Amino acid sequence: KKININAPSRNYDVFIGNNVINKYSSKINSLAGYNDSIIIVDSNVYRLHKEKIESMIKGLKGNVVVYKFKADEKNKSLDSLKKIFDLMLRKNLGRSSFLIALGGGITGDLGGFAASVYARGIGYIHIPTTLLAMVDSAIGGKTGINYGHTKNIIGSFYQPESVLIDTEFIKTLPRDELLCGLGEVIKYGLLIGDDFFDYVAKNYRKAFDYNYSFLNKVIRESVSLKGSIVEKDENEKSGLRKILNLGHTFAHAIEVEQNHKIKHGQAVIAGIACALHLSNKLGMMNDEYLEKYLSLIIEFRNEIKLKQYNPETLYKIMFRDKKNKKGSINFVLLEKAGKLIIDAEADKRDALYAINNGLQYF
Ligand code: NAD
Ligand code: ZN
């Protein structure tokens, strides 16, 4: 029921299952090693799962301080951090307290960053509540906040003491949030190999029926893969961790160009379509594989709608963020599922080809 992640900076367990936070509530203090705690919680999640969360809180020892906030990108901010630190000081939470982040990726990024700098770092437990956070953002120790107009520009690498993935939270997730999680799951399919990709392609509809055997399997596979990459390249130094950015250079540009009107996971699906076309154009992926992988992406054509977009603007955004010394852009591309190419270079003409072909479906 648990997956161990032995990262260079910390060795910790990820517990996965229905109701794990209630099963483990009396153990959370010992997982974190300390008594007093602050819970940073998404107010939406608190409202939807009030009883469950309050019963978890009852199982905690010591003083428990609750900080509820509206989880939107605007609040993934320095201002929220200040409020959290003010509250922690007012409640006398010292260096032997710990922090619980309970919510989606926004809550995890904000709470994790607060934990990483308060008193030079206190223990932190992450309880992800969106599918995207369960398969992706809760694993790997990237934390951060937005500043000015730049997303995630202030942050740290900071591993939690433990991650508790309680799949019961998924029950209240709206369809478009499930779709976002699936975007990252499709990415893992392409990173892991054809067996897992084929499983996802055949069964993804089950996510929308809240089918637990499907959800558990994709969470496990994703956590295991991301965990094993983080063990080898925790701070994105050797390059291996870069493979997790498959589709993301395009996706980030799409998010910016669309003024953040599109959700990250949906942009990832569109970004993967571009990466597939680019892999094919540069001769890395043959037509047969291109068609196979695209046929899953295309199933989402009616659920992901881009406002009119400008390919030149998209290219300029990518160039600004990712250009290398030679003036071309580096992408993560692939030959087939499980066979990745890191730092593949593409010039402007090929990048525009990928944008135009990849985004034609949406
Ligand atoms: P989120 O935290 O914004 O949650 C999305 C929405 O779902 C919110 O409205 C939230 O209130 C709601 N919600 C959360 N749990 C729910 C539940 N159980 N039932 C019903 N509604 C629920 O979004 P997210 O997609 O989880 O995360 C996106 C954020 O994660 C971005 O800020 C992104 O930068 C970050 N991120 C970080 C990493 C990382 O490695 N640290 C990776 C990917 C994304
Ligand atoms: Zn992502």
mmCIF file of C-alpha atoms and ligand atoms in Angstrom:
data_model
loop_
_atom_site.group_PDB
_atom_site.id
_atom_site.type_symbol
_atom_site.label_atom_id
_atom_site.label_comp_id
_atom_site.label_asym_id
_atom_site.label_seq_id
_atom_site.Cartn_x
_atom_site.Cartn_y
_atom_site.Cartn_z
ATOM 1 C CA LYS A 1 0.000 0.000 0.000
ATOM 2 C CA LYS A 2 2.959 2.335 0.135
ATOM 3 C CA ILE A 3 5.693 3.414 -2.230
ATOM 4 C CA ASN A 4 9.071 4.396 -0.868
ATOM 5 C CA ILE A 5 11.009 7.296 -2.364
ATOM 6 C CA ASN A 6 14.648 7.303 -1.410
ATOM 7 C CA ALA A 7 15.648 10.774 -2.586
ATOM 8 C CA PRO A 8 19.168 12.032 -1.780
ATOM 9 C CA SER A 9 17.832 14.654 0.632
ATOM 10 C CA ARG A 10 15.191 12.472 2.284
ATOM 11 C CA ASN A 11 13.793 8.958 2.338
ATOM 12 C CA TYR A 12 10.008 8.945 2.658
ATOM 13 C CA ASP A 13 6.867 6.936 2.015
ATOM 14 C CA VAL A 14 3.834 7.656 -0.137
ATOM 15 C CA PHE A 15 0.710 5.966 1.239
ATOM 16 C CA ILE A 16 -2.070 5.335 -1.276
ATOM 17 C CA GLY A 17 -5.635 4.193 -0.690
ATOM 18 C CA ASN A 18 -9.177 5.008 0.216
ATOM 19 C CA ASN A 19 -9.393 6.762 3.565
ATOM 20 C CA VAL A 20 -5.665 6.677 4.346
ATOM 21 C CA ILE A 21 -5.774 10.016 6.161
ATOM 22 C CA ASN A 22 -8.282 8.658 8.656
ATOM 23 C CA LYS A 23 -6.486 5.359 9.015
ATOM 24 C CA TYR A 24 -3.198 7.151 9.660
ATOM 25 C CA SER A 25 -4.406 10.235 11.524
ATOM 26 C CA SER A 26 -3.087 9.020 14.873
ATOM 27 C CA LYS A 27 0.259 8.294 13.206
ATOM 28 C CA ILE A 28 0.680 11.598 11.367
ATOM 29 C CA ASN A 29 2.545 13.158 14.289
ATOM 30 C CA SER A 30 5.027 10.334 14.361
ATOM 31 C CA LEU A 31 5.433 10.382 10.574
ATOM 32 C CA ALA A 32 6.352 14.042 10.896
ATOM 33 C CA GLY A 33 8.204 13.494 14.165
ATOM 34 C CA TYR A 34 6.669 16.451 15.973
ATOM 35 C CA ASN A 35 3.596 17.591 17.855
ATOM 36 C CA ASP A 36 2.259 21.042 17.023
ATOM 37 C CA SER A 37 1.073 21.553 13.490
ATOM 38 C CA ILE A 38 -0.431 23.969 11.005
ATOM 39 C CA ILE A 39 -2.753 22.734 8.291
ATOM 40 C CA ILE A 40 -2.822 24.754 5.081
ATOM 41 C CA VAL A 41 -6.087 23.768 3.490
ATOM 42 C CA ASP A 42 -7.976 24.677 0.324
ATOM 43 C CA SER A 43 -11.314 26.130 1.570
ATOM 44 C CA ASN A 44 -13.155 24.334 -1.229
ATOM 45 C CA VAL A 45 -11.805 20.985 -0.081
ATOM 46 C CA TYR A 46 -12.541 21.802 3.559
ATOM 47 C CA ARG A 47 -16.171 22.524 2.722
ATOM 48 C CA LEU A 48 -16.608 19.397 0.589
ATOM 49 C CA HIS A 49 -14.876 17.033 3.039
ATOM 50 C CA LYS A 50 -15.559 18.761 6.353
ATOM 51 C CA GLU A 51 -16.363 15.664 8.383
ATOM 52 C CA LYS A 52 -13.445 13.672 7.074
ATOM 53 C CA ILE A 53 -10.966 16.499 7.673
ATOM 54 C CA GLU A 54 -12.280 17.312 11.128
ATOM 55 C CA SER A 55 -12.027 13.683 12.139
ATOM 56 C CA MET A 56 -8.420 13.629 10.890
ATOM 57 C CA ILE A 57 -7.680 16.756 12.936
ATOM 58 C CA LYS A 58 -9.110 15.064 16.024
ATOM 59 C CA GLY A 59 -6.482 12.345 15.650
ATOM 60 C CA LEU A 60 -3.606 14.850 15.747
ATOM 61 C CA LYS A 61 -1.684 15.575 18.924
ATOM 62 C CA GLY A 62 -0.499 18.965 20.175
ATOM 63 C CA ASN A 63 -1.782 22.337 19.030
ATOM 64 C CA VAL A 64 -3.384 22.333 15.599
ATOM 65 C CA VAL A 65 -3.703 25.605 13.720
ATOM 66 C CA VAL A 66 -5.848 25.709 10.583
ATOM 67 C CA TYR A 67 -5.230 28.147 7.721
ATOM 68 C CA LYS A 68 -7.985 28.008 5.100
ATOM 69 C CA PHE A 69 -7.556 29.845 1.841
ATOM 70 C CA LYS A 70 -9.074 30.083 -1.631
ATOM 71 C CA ALA A 71 -6.780 28.011 -3.834
ATOM 72 C CA ASP A 72 -6.261 30.096 -6.950
ATOM 73 C CA GLU A 73 -3.064 31.164 -8.699
ATOM 74 C CA LYS A 74 -3.493 34.706 -7.361
ATOM 75 C CA ASN A 75 -3.172 33.350 -3.820
ATOM 76 C CA LYS A 76 -0.082 31.262 -4.563
ATOM 77 C CA SER A 77 1.687 34.417 -3.468
ATOM 78 C CA LEU A 78 4.052 36.200 -1.126
ATOM 79 C CA ASP A 79 0.994 37.746 0.449
ATOM 80 C CA SER A 80 -0.393 34.328 1.447
ATOM 81 C CA LEU A 81 3.023 33.324 2.779
ATOM 82 C CA LYS A 82 3.068 36.404 4.986
ATOM 83 C CA LYS A 83 -0.355 35.508 6.370
ATOM 84 C CA ILE A 84 0.802 31.949 7.068
ATOM 85 C CA PHE A 85 3.997 33.095 8.814
ATOM 86 C CA ASP A 86 2.103 35.700 10.860
ATOM 87 C CA LEU A 87 -0.315 33.030 12.015
ATOM 88 C CA MET A 88 2.469 30.569 12.850
ATOM 89 C CA LEU A 89 4.305 33.162 14.937
ATOM 90 C CA ARG A 90 1.137 34.258 16.680
ATOM 91 C CA LYS A 91 0.439 30.634 17.624
ATOM 92 C CA ASN A 92 4.012 30.066 18.772
ATOM 93 C CA LEU A 93 4.798 27.367 16.258
ATOM 94 C CA GLY A 94 8.518 26.822 16.525
ATOM 95 C CA ARG A 95 11.108 24.805 14.667
ATOM 96 C CA SER A 96 9.764 21.565 16.049
ATOM 97 C CA SER A 97 6.305 22.020 14.583
ATOM 98 C CA PHE A 98 5.246 20.667 11.216
ATOM 99 C CA LEU A 99 2.997 21.670 8.364
ATOM 100 C CA ILE A 100 0.297 19.722 6.567
ATOM 101 C CA ALA A 101 -0.678 20.860 3.048
ATOM 102 C CA LEU A 102 -4.171 19.593 2.209
ATOM 103 C CA GLY A 103 -5.418 20.422 -1.267
ATOM 104 C CA GLY A 104 -4.378 20.399 -4.913
ATOM 105 C CA GLY A 105 -1.137 21.554 -6.491
ATOM 106 C CA ILE A 106 -1.631 25.172 -5.485
ATOM 107 C CA THR A 107 -1.939 24.251 -1.818
ATOM 108 C CA GLY A 108 1.002 21.846 -2.016
ATOM 109 C CA ASP A 109 3.288 24.349 -3.735
ATOM 110 C CA LEU A 110 2.426 27.141 -1.282
ATOM 111 C CA GLY A 111 2.451 24.974 1.857
ATOM 112 C CA GLY A 112 5.602 23.130 0.839
ATOM 113 C CA PHE A 113 7.428 26.384 0.239
ATOM 114 C CA ALA A 114 6.276 27.808 3.588
ATOM 115 C CA ALA A 115 7.535 24.643 5.328
ATOM 116 C CA SER A 116 10.854 24.801 3.516
ATOM 117 C CA VAL A 117 11.781 28.275 4.786
ATOM 118 C CA TYR A 118 9.979 28.690 8.130
ATOM 119 C CA ALA A 119 12.569 28.254 10.884
ATOM 120 C CA ARG A 120 14.977 27.156 8.096
ATOM 121 C CA GLY A 121 12.721 24.253 7.282
ATOM 122 C CA ILE A 122 10.140 22.325 9.280
ATOM 123 C CA GLY A 123 8.617 18.922 8.618
ATOM 124 C CA TYR A 124 5.863 18.762 6.077
ATOM 125 C CA ILE A 125 3.199 16.261 5.094
ATOM 126 C CA HIS A 126 1.387 16.555 1.798
ATOM 127 C CA ILE A 127 -2.176 15.339 1.360
ATOM 128 C CA PRO A 128 -3.008 15.917 -2.329
ATOM 129 C CA THR A 129 -6.689 16.128 -3.221
ATOM 130 C CA THR A 130 -6.729 16.512 -7.016
ATOM 131 C CA LEU A 131 -5.812 13.747 -9.435
ATOM 132 C CA LEU A 132 -3.147 16.036 -10.903
ATOM 133 C CA ALA A 133 -1.542 16.537 -7.508
ATOM 134 C CA MET A 134 -1.749 12.824 -6.682
ATOM 135 C CA VAL A 135 -0.017 11.694 -9.873
ATOM 136 C CA ASP A 136 2.359 14.605 -10.251
ATOM 137 C CA SER A 137 2.804 17.705 -8.130
ATOM 138 C CA ALA A 138 2.779 16.021 -4.694
ATOM 139 C CA ILE A 139 5.766 13.898 -5.684
ATOM 140 C CA GLY A 140 9.238 15.252 -6.229
ATOM 141 C CA GLY A 141 9.603 18.137 -3.809
ATOM 142 C CA LYS A 142 9.221 21.127 -6.108
ATOM 143 C CA THR A 143 7.580 23.926 -4.140
ATOM 144 C CA GLY A 144 6.968 27.539 -4.977
ATOM 145 C CA ILE A 145 4.877 30.626 -5.426
ATOM 146 C CA ASN A 146 4.149 33.041 -8.256
ATOM 147 C CA TYR A 147 5.690 36.501 -8.258
ATOM 148 C CA GLY A 148 4.871 39.426 -10.518
ATOM 149 C CA HIS A 149 3.629 37.832 -13.704
ATOM 150 C CA THR A 150 5.906 34.822 -13.474
ATOM 151 C CA LYS A 151 4.612 31.444 -12.314
ATOM 152 C CA ASN A 152 6.620 29.430 -9.783
ATOM 153 C CA ILE A 153 9.558 31.849 -9.935
ATOM 154 C CA ILE A 154 10.267 31.765 -6.190
ATOM 155 C CA GLY A 155 10.601 28.311 -4.694
ATOM 156 C CA SER A 156 12.702 25.448 -3.444
ATOM 157 C CA PHE A 157 13.333 21.746 -3.710
ATOM 158 C CA TYR A 158 12.023 20.354 -0.438
ATOM 159 C CA GLN A 159 10.890 16.780 0.117
ATOM 160 C CA PRO A 160 8.006 16.036 2.500
ATOM 161 C CA GLU A 161 8.206 13.682 5.482
ATOM 162 C CA SER A 162 5.452 11.723 3.857
ATOM 163 C CA VAL A 163 2.686 11.958 1.244
ATOM 164 C CA LEU A 164 -0.771 10.617 2.042
ATOM 165 C CA ILE A 165 -2.810 9.977 -1.103
ATOM 166 C CA ASP A 166 -6.368 9.470 0.048
ATOM 167 C CA THR A 167 -8.264 8.533 -3.083
ATOM 168 C CA GLU A 168 -11.596 9.302 -1.441
ATOM 169 C CA PHE A 169 -10.989 12.984 -2.217
ATOM 170 C CA ILE A 170 -11.347 12.217 -5.919
ATOM 171 C CA LYS A 171 -15.102 11.630 -5.509
ATOM 172 C CA THR A 172 -15.851 15.352 -5.479
ATOM 173 C CA LEU A 173 -13.529 16.324 -8.333
ATOM 174 C CA PRO A 174 -15.318 17.865 -11.310
ATOM 175 C CA ARG A 175 -14.823 16.334 -14.731
ATOM 176 C CA ASP A 176 -12.431 18.999 -16.005
ATOM 177 C CA GLU A 177 -10.114 18.447 -13.024
ATOM 178 C CA LEU A 178 -10.143 14.695 -13.693
ATOM 179 C CA LEU A 179 -9.252 15.487 -17.293
ATOM 180 C CA CYS A 180 -6.279 17.573 -16.098
ATOM 181 C CA GLY A 181 -4.999 14.661 -14.044
ATOM 182 C CA LEU A 182 -5.420 12.401 -17.066
ATOM 183 C CA GLY A 183 -3.260 14.799 -19.092
ATOM 184 C CA GLU A 184 -0.320 14.026 -16.815
ATOM 185 C CA VAL A 185 -1.236 10.313 -16.743
ATOM 186 C CA ILE A 186 -1.032 10.238 -20.564
ATOM 187 C CA LYS A 187 2.401 11.852 -20.216
ATOM 188 C CA TYR A 188 3.437 9.040 -17.848
ATOM 189 C CA GLY A 189 2.088 6.533 -20.367
ATOM 190 C CA LEU A 190 4.478 7.922 -22.968
ATOM 191 C CA LEU A 191 7.345 7.972 -20.450
ATOM 192 C CA ILE A 192 6.806 4.445 -19.121
ATOM 193 C CA GLY A 193 6.123 2.463 -22.281
ATOM 194 C CA ASP A 194 3.516 0.979 -24.580
ATOM 195 C CA ASP A 195 2.002 -1.460 -22.059
ATOM 196 C CA PHE A 196 0.988 1.287 -19.678
ATOM 197 C CA PHE A 197 0.088 3.679 -22.508
ATOM 198 C CA ASP A 198 -2.216 1.050 -24.016
ATOM 199 C CA TYR A 199 -3.829 0.420 -20.624
ATOM 200 C CA VAL A 200 -4.561 4.143 -20.239
ATOM 201 C CA ALA A 201 -5.833 4.451 -23.816
ATOM 202 C CA LYS A 202 -8.209 1.548 -23.330
ATOM 203 C CA ASN A 203 -9.462 2.473 -19.849
ATOM 204 C CA TYR A 204 -9.219 6.249 -19.386
ATOM 205 C CA ARG A 205 -13.016 6.684 -19.503
ATOM 206 C CA LYS A 206 -13.172 4.865 -16.183
ATOM 207 C CA ALA A 207 -11.648 7.915 -14.513
ATOM 208 C CA PHE A 208 -14.856 9.832 -15.217
ATOM 209 C CA ASP A 209 -16.836 7.048 -13.518
ATOM 210 C CA TYR A 210 -14.590 7.351 -10.464
ATOM 211 C CA ASN A 211 -13.483 3.750 -10.951
ATOM 212 C CA TYR A 212 -11.072 3.028 -8.123
ATOM 213 C CA SER A 213 -9.230 0.128 -9.631
ATOM 214 C CA PHE A 214 -8.291 2.321 -12.611
ATOM 215 C CA LEU A 215 -7.469 5.358 -10.474
ATOM 216 C CA ASN A 216 -5.362 3.360 -8.035
ATOM 217 C CA LYS A 217 -3.392 1.759 -10.832
ATOM 218 C CA VAL A 218 -2.605 4.998 -12.655
ATOM 219 C CA ILE A 219 -1.674 6.760 -9.414
ATOM 220 C CA ARG A 220 0.661 3.927 -8.431
ATOM 221 C CA GLU A 221 2.364 3.760 -11.824
ATOM 222 C CA SER A 222 2.793 7.533 -11.982
ATOM 223 C CA VAL A 223 4.105 7.877 -8.422
ATOM 224 C CA SER A 224 6.536 4.980 -8.929
ATOM 225 C CA LEU A 225 7.940 6.433 -12.124
ATOM 226 C CA LYS A 226 8.223 9.988 -10.839
ATOM 227 C CA GLY A 227 9.697 8.697 -7.570
ATOM 228 C CA SER A 228 12.364 6.683 -9.353
ATOM 229 C CA ILE A 229 13.361 9.697 -11.446
ATOM 230 C CA VAL A 230 13.535 11.957 -8.408
ATOM 231 C CA GLU A 231 15.750 9.415 -6.647
ATOM 232 C CA LYS A 232 18.260 9.711 -9.492
ATOM 233 C CA ASP A 233 17.998 13.421 -10.261
ATOM 234 C CA GLU A 234 16.342 15.218 -7.370
ATOM 235 C CA ASN A 235 17.333 18.758 -8.335
ATOM 236 C CA GLU A 236 17.143 18.451 -12.128
ATOM 237 C CA LYS A 237 20.909 18.488 -12.450
ATOM 238 C CA SER A 238 21.763 15.455 -14.570
ATOM 239 C CA GLY A 239 18.973 16.066 -17.054
ATOM 240 C CA LEU A 240 17.045 12.865 -16.374
ATOM 241 C CA ARG A 241 14.304 14.738 -14.507
ATOM 242 C CA LYS A 242 13.773 16.811 -17.646
ATOM 243 C CA ILE A 243 11.859 13.943 -19.250
ATOM 244 C CA LEU A 244 8.987 14.870 -16.932
ATOM 245 C CA ASN A 245 8.661 18.000 -19.061
ATOM 246 C CA LEU A 246 7.408 16.076 -22.088
ATOM 247 C CA GLY A 247 4.850 18.329 -23.808
ATOM 248 C CA HIS A 248 5.424 21.059 -21.236
ATOM 249 C CA THR A 249 7.448 23.553 -23.287
ATOM 250 C CA PHE A 250 4.480 23.783 -25.635
ATOM 251 C CA ALA A 251 1.978 23.587 -22.754
ATOM 252 C CA HIS A 252 3.456 26.518 -20.840
ATOM 253 C CA ALA A 253 3.454 28.667 -23.970
ATOM 254 C CA ILE A 254 -0.185 27.716 -24.609
ATOM 255 C CA GLU A 255 -1.131 28.666 -21.032
ATOM 256 C CA VAL A 256 0.525 32.066 -21.367
ATOM 257 C CA GLU A 257 -0.774 32.748 -24.887
ATOM 258 C CA GLN A 258 -4.308 31.863 -23.791
ATOM 259 C CA ASN A 259 -3.984 34.188 -20.765
ATOM 260 C CA HIS A 260 -4.261 31.231 -18.378
ATOM 261 C CA LYS A 261 -7.855 30.622 -19.511
ATOM 262 C CA ILE A 262 -6.887 26.992 -20.142
ATOM 263 C CA LYS A 263 -6.043 24.593 -17.307
ATOM 264 C CA HIS A 264 -2.534 23.181 -17.042
ATOM 265 C CA GLY A 265 -3.473 19.531 -17.570
ATOM 266 C CA GLN A 266 -5.495 20.410 -20.654
ATOM 267 C CA ALA A 267 -2.603 22.427 -22.064
ATOM 268 C CA VAL A 268 -0.381 19.412 -21.423
ATOM 269 C CA ILE A 269 -2.578 17.242 -23.649
ATOM 270 C CA ALA A 270 -2.365 19.837 -26.438
ATOM 271 C CA GLY A 271 1.378 20.208 -25.788
ATOM 272 C CA ILE A 272 1.903 16.466 -26.111
ATOM 273 C CA ALA A 273 0.165 16.567 -29.508
ATOM 274 C CA CYS A 274 2.736 19.169 -30.598
ATOM 275 C CA ALA A 275 5.651 17.137 -29.208
ATOM 276 C CA LEU A 276 4.427 14.049 -31.079
ATOM 277 C CA HIS A 277 4.235 15.942 -34.375
ATOM 278 C CA LEU A 278 7.684 17.439 -33.787
ATOM 279 C CA SER A 279 9.161 14.010 -33.002
ATOM 280 C CA ASN A 280 7.748 12.770 -36.291
ATOM 281 C CA LYS A 281 8.894 15.804 -38.288
ATOM 282 C CA LEU A 282 12.455 15.446 -37.018
ATOM 283 C CA GLY A 283 12.476 11.793 -38.042
ATOM 284 C CA MET A 284 12.551 10.340 -34.548
ATOM 285 C CA MET A 285 9.066 8.818 -34.498
ATOM 286 C CA ASN A 286 7.612 6.844 -37.379
ATOM 287 C CA ASP A 287 4.134 7.512 -38.819
ATOM 288 C CA GLU A 288 2.663 4.405 -37.258
ATOM 289 C CA TYR A 289 3.525 5.422 -33.703
ATOM 290 C CA LEU A 290 2.493 9.011 -34.373
ATOM 291 C CA GLU A 291 -0.930 7.837 -35.427
ATOM 292 C CA LYS A 292 -1.267 5.449 -32.498
ATOM 293 C CA TYR A 293 -0.441 8.036 -29.809
ATOM 294 C CA LEU A 294 -2.417 10.810 -31.496
ATOM 295 C CA SER A 295 -5.516 8.664 -31.631
ATOM 296 C CA LEU A 296 -5.794 8.898 -27.833
ATOM 297 C CA ILE A 297 -5.093 12.644 -27.790
ATOM 298 C CA ILE A 298 -7.732 13.264 -30.423
ATOM 299 C CA GLU A 299 -10.402 11.693 -28.202
ATOM 300 C CA PHE A 300 -10.206 14.848 -26.082
ATOM 301 C CA ARG A 301 -10.751 17.251 -28.980
ATOM 302 C CA ASN A 302 -14.228 18.242 -27.812
ATOM 303 C CA GLU A 303 -13.202 18.827 -24.194
ATOM 304 C CA ILE A 304 -10.241 21.083 -24.805
ATOM 305 C CA LYS A 305 -11.011 24.249 -26.674
ATOM 306 C CA LEU A 306 -8.402 26.866 -27.443
ATOM 307 C CA LYS A 307 -9.418 30.430 -28.157
ATOM 308 C CA GLN A 308 -8.043 31.660 -31.432
ATOM 309 C CA TYR A 309 -4.280 31.490 -31.160
ATOM 310 C CA ASN A 310 -1.323 32.985 -32.907
ATOM 311 C CA PRO A 311 1.456 30.476 -33.749
ATOM 312 C CA GLU A 312 4.070 33.240 -33.956
ATOM 313 C CA THR A 313 3.204 34.446 -30.466
ATOM 314 C CA LEU A 314 3.381 30.892 -29.148
ATOM 315 C CA TYR A 315 6.773 30.470 -30.729
ATOM 316 C CA LYS A 316 8.023 33.758 -29.266
ATOM 317 C CA ILE A 317 6.944 32.712 -25.768
ATOM 318 C CA MET A 318 8.779 29.386 -26.074
ATOM 319 C CA PHE A 319 11.840 31.105 -27.517
ATOM 320 C CA ARG A 320 11.918 33.618 -24.676
ATOM 321 C CA ASP A 321 11.751 30.826 -22.076
ATOM 322 C CA LYS A 322 13.742 28.005 -23.623
ATOM 323 C CA LYS A 323 16.172 29.215 -26.288
ATOM 324 C CA ASN A 324 19.639 27.728 -26.101
ATOM 325 C CA LYS A 325 22.944 29.359 -26.971
ATOM 326 C CA LYS A 326 22.577 28.573 -30.649
ATOM 327 C CA GLY A 327 19.175 30.236 -30.880
ATOM 328 C CA SER A 328 17.140 27.093 -31.305
ATOM 329 C CA ILE A 329 14.835 25.580 -28.667
ATOM 330 C CA ASN A 330 15.417 22.323 -26.784
ATOM 331 C CA PHE A 331 12.518 19.898 -26.455
ATOM 332 C CA VAL A 332 11.881 16.540 -24.833
ATOM 333 C CA LEU A 333 10.856 14.308 -27.732
ATOM 334 C CA LEU A 334 10.349 10.622 -28.245
ATOM 335 C CA GLU A 335 10.924 7.746 -30.612
ATOM 336 C CA LYS A 336 8.167 5.701 -28.991
ATOM 337 C CA ALA A 337 6.646 5.308 -25.529
ATOM 338 C CA GLY A 338 9.509 4.728 -23.078
ATOM 339 C CA LYS A 339 12.199 5.930 -25.514
ATOM 340 C CA LEU A 340 12.763 9.587 -24.787
ATOM 341 C CA ILE A 341 15.179 12.074 -26.298
ATOM 342 C CA ILE A 342 16.239 14.876 -23.952
ATOM 343 C CA ASP A 343 17.482 18.178 -25.372
ATOM 344 C CA ALA A 344 16.351 17.613 -28.944
ATOM 345 C CA GLU A 345 16.924 20.814 -30.885
ATOM 346 C CA ALA A 346 14.380 22.290 -33.242
ATOM 347 C CA ASP A 347 14.550 25.463 -35.320
ATOM 348 C CA LYS A 348 11.747 27.942 -35.797
ATOM 349 C CA ARG A 349 10.296 26.329 -38.897
ATOM 350 C CA ASP A 350 9.961 22.918 -37.249
ATOM 351 C CA ALA A 351 8.570 24.396 -34.041
ATOM 352 C CA LEU A 352 5.906 26.246 -36.026
ATOM 353 C CA TYR A 353 5.109 23.034 -37.911
ATOM 354 C CA ALA A 354 4.600 21.266 -34.571
ATOM 355 C CA ILE A 355 2.379 24.059 -33.231
ATOM 356 C CA ASN A 356 0.198 24.188 -36.327
ATOM 357 C CA ASN A 357 -0.175 20.424 -36.589
ATOM 358 C CA GLY A 358 -0.476 19.707 -32.877
ATOM 359 C CA LEU A 359 -3.088 22.354 -32.196
ATOM 360 C CA GLN A 360 -5.260 21.681 -35.237
ATOM 361 C CA TYR A 361 -7.458 19.343 -33.150
ATOM 362 C CA PHE A 362 -8.399 21.818 -30.439
HETATM 363 P P1 NAD B 1 -5.565 23.407 -7.774
HETATM 364 O O1 NAD B 1 -4.835 23.214 -6.536
HETATM 365 O O2 NAD B 1 -5.799 24.787 -8.256
HETATM 366 O O3 NAD B 1 -6.991 22.708 -7.697
HETATM 367 C C1 NAD B 1 -7.879 22.832 -8.784
HETATM 368 C C2 NAD B 1 -9.302 23.105 -8.327
HETATM 369 O O4 NAD B 1 -9.833 21.928 -7.739
HETATM 370 C C3 NAD B 1 -9.420 24.184 -7.270
HETATM 371 O O5 NAD B 1 -10.556 24.958 -7.563
HETATM 372 C C4 NAD B 1 -9.627 23.407 -5.978
HETATM 373 O O6 NAD B 1 -10.349 24.145 -5.023
HETATM 374 C C5 NAD B 1 -10.384 22.208 -6.457
HETATM 375 N N1 NAD B 1 -10.241 20.978 -5.672
HETATM 376 C C6 NAD B 1 -9.119 20.476 -5.103
HETATM 377 N N2 NAD B 1 -9.370 19.284 -4.558
HETATM 378 C C7 NAD B 1 -10.669 19.007 -4.780
HETATM 379 C C8 NAD B 1 -11.523 17.910 -4.475
HETATM 380 N N3 NAD B 1 -11.060 16.821 -3.844
HETATM 381 N N4 NAD B 1 -12.825 17.975 -4.862
HETATM 382 C C9 NAD B 1 -13.283 19.059 -5.529
HETATM 383 N N5 NAD B 1 -12.539 20.117 -5.861
HETATM 384 C C10 NAD B 1 -11.239 20.088 -5.488
HETATM 385 O O7 NAD B 1 -4.944 22.688 -9.036
HETATM 386 P P2 NAD B 1 -4.058 21.432 -9.372
HETATM 387 O O8 NAD B 1 -4.412 21.106 -10.762
HETATM 388 O O9 NAD B 1 -4.105 20.375 -8.347
HETATM 389 O O10 NAD B 1 -2.597 22.051 -9.330
HETATM 390 C C11 NAD B 1 -2.179 23.081 -10.173
HETATM 391 C C12 NAD B 1 -1.006 23.773 -9.528
HETATM 392 O O11 NAD B 1 0.012 22.806 -9.296
HETATM 393 C C13 NAD B 1 -0.374 24.855 -10.363
HETATM 394 O O12 NAD B 1 -0.150 25.997 -9.542
HETATM 395 C C14 NAD B 1 0.952 24.276 -10.823
HETATM 396 O O13 NAD B 1 1.952 25.255 -10.977
HETATM 397 C C15 NAD B 1 1.264 23.328 -9.718
HETATM 398 N N6 NAD B 1 2.102 22.178 -10.119
HETATM 399 C C16 NAD B 1 3.194 21.901 -9.381
HETATM 400 C C17 NAD B 1 3.981 20.810 -9.695
HETATM 401 C C18 NAD B 1 5.153 20.462 -8.825
HETATM 402 O O14 NAD B 1 5.936 19.594 -9.195
HETATM 403 N N7 NAD B 1 5.292 21.085 -7.679
HETATM 404 C C19 NAD B 1 3.664 20.005 -10.792
HETATM 405 C C20 NAD B 1 2.537 20.319 -11.545
HETATM 406 C C21 NAD B 1 1.755 21.412 -11.196
HETATM 407 ZN ZN ZN B 2 2.465 19.286 -15.680
#
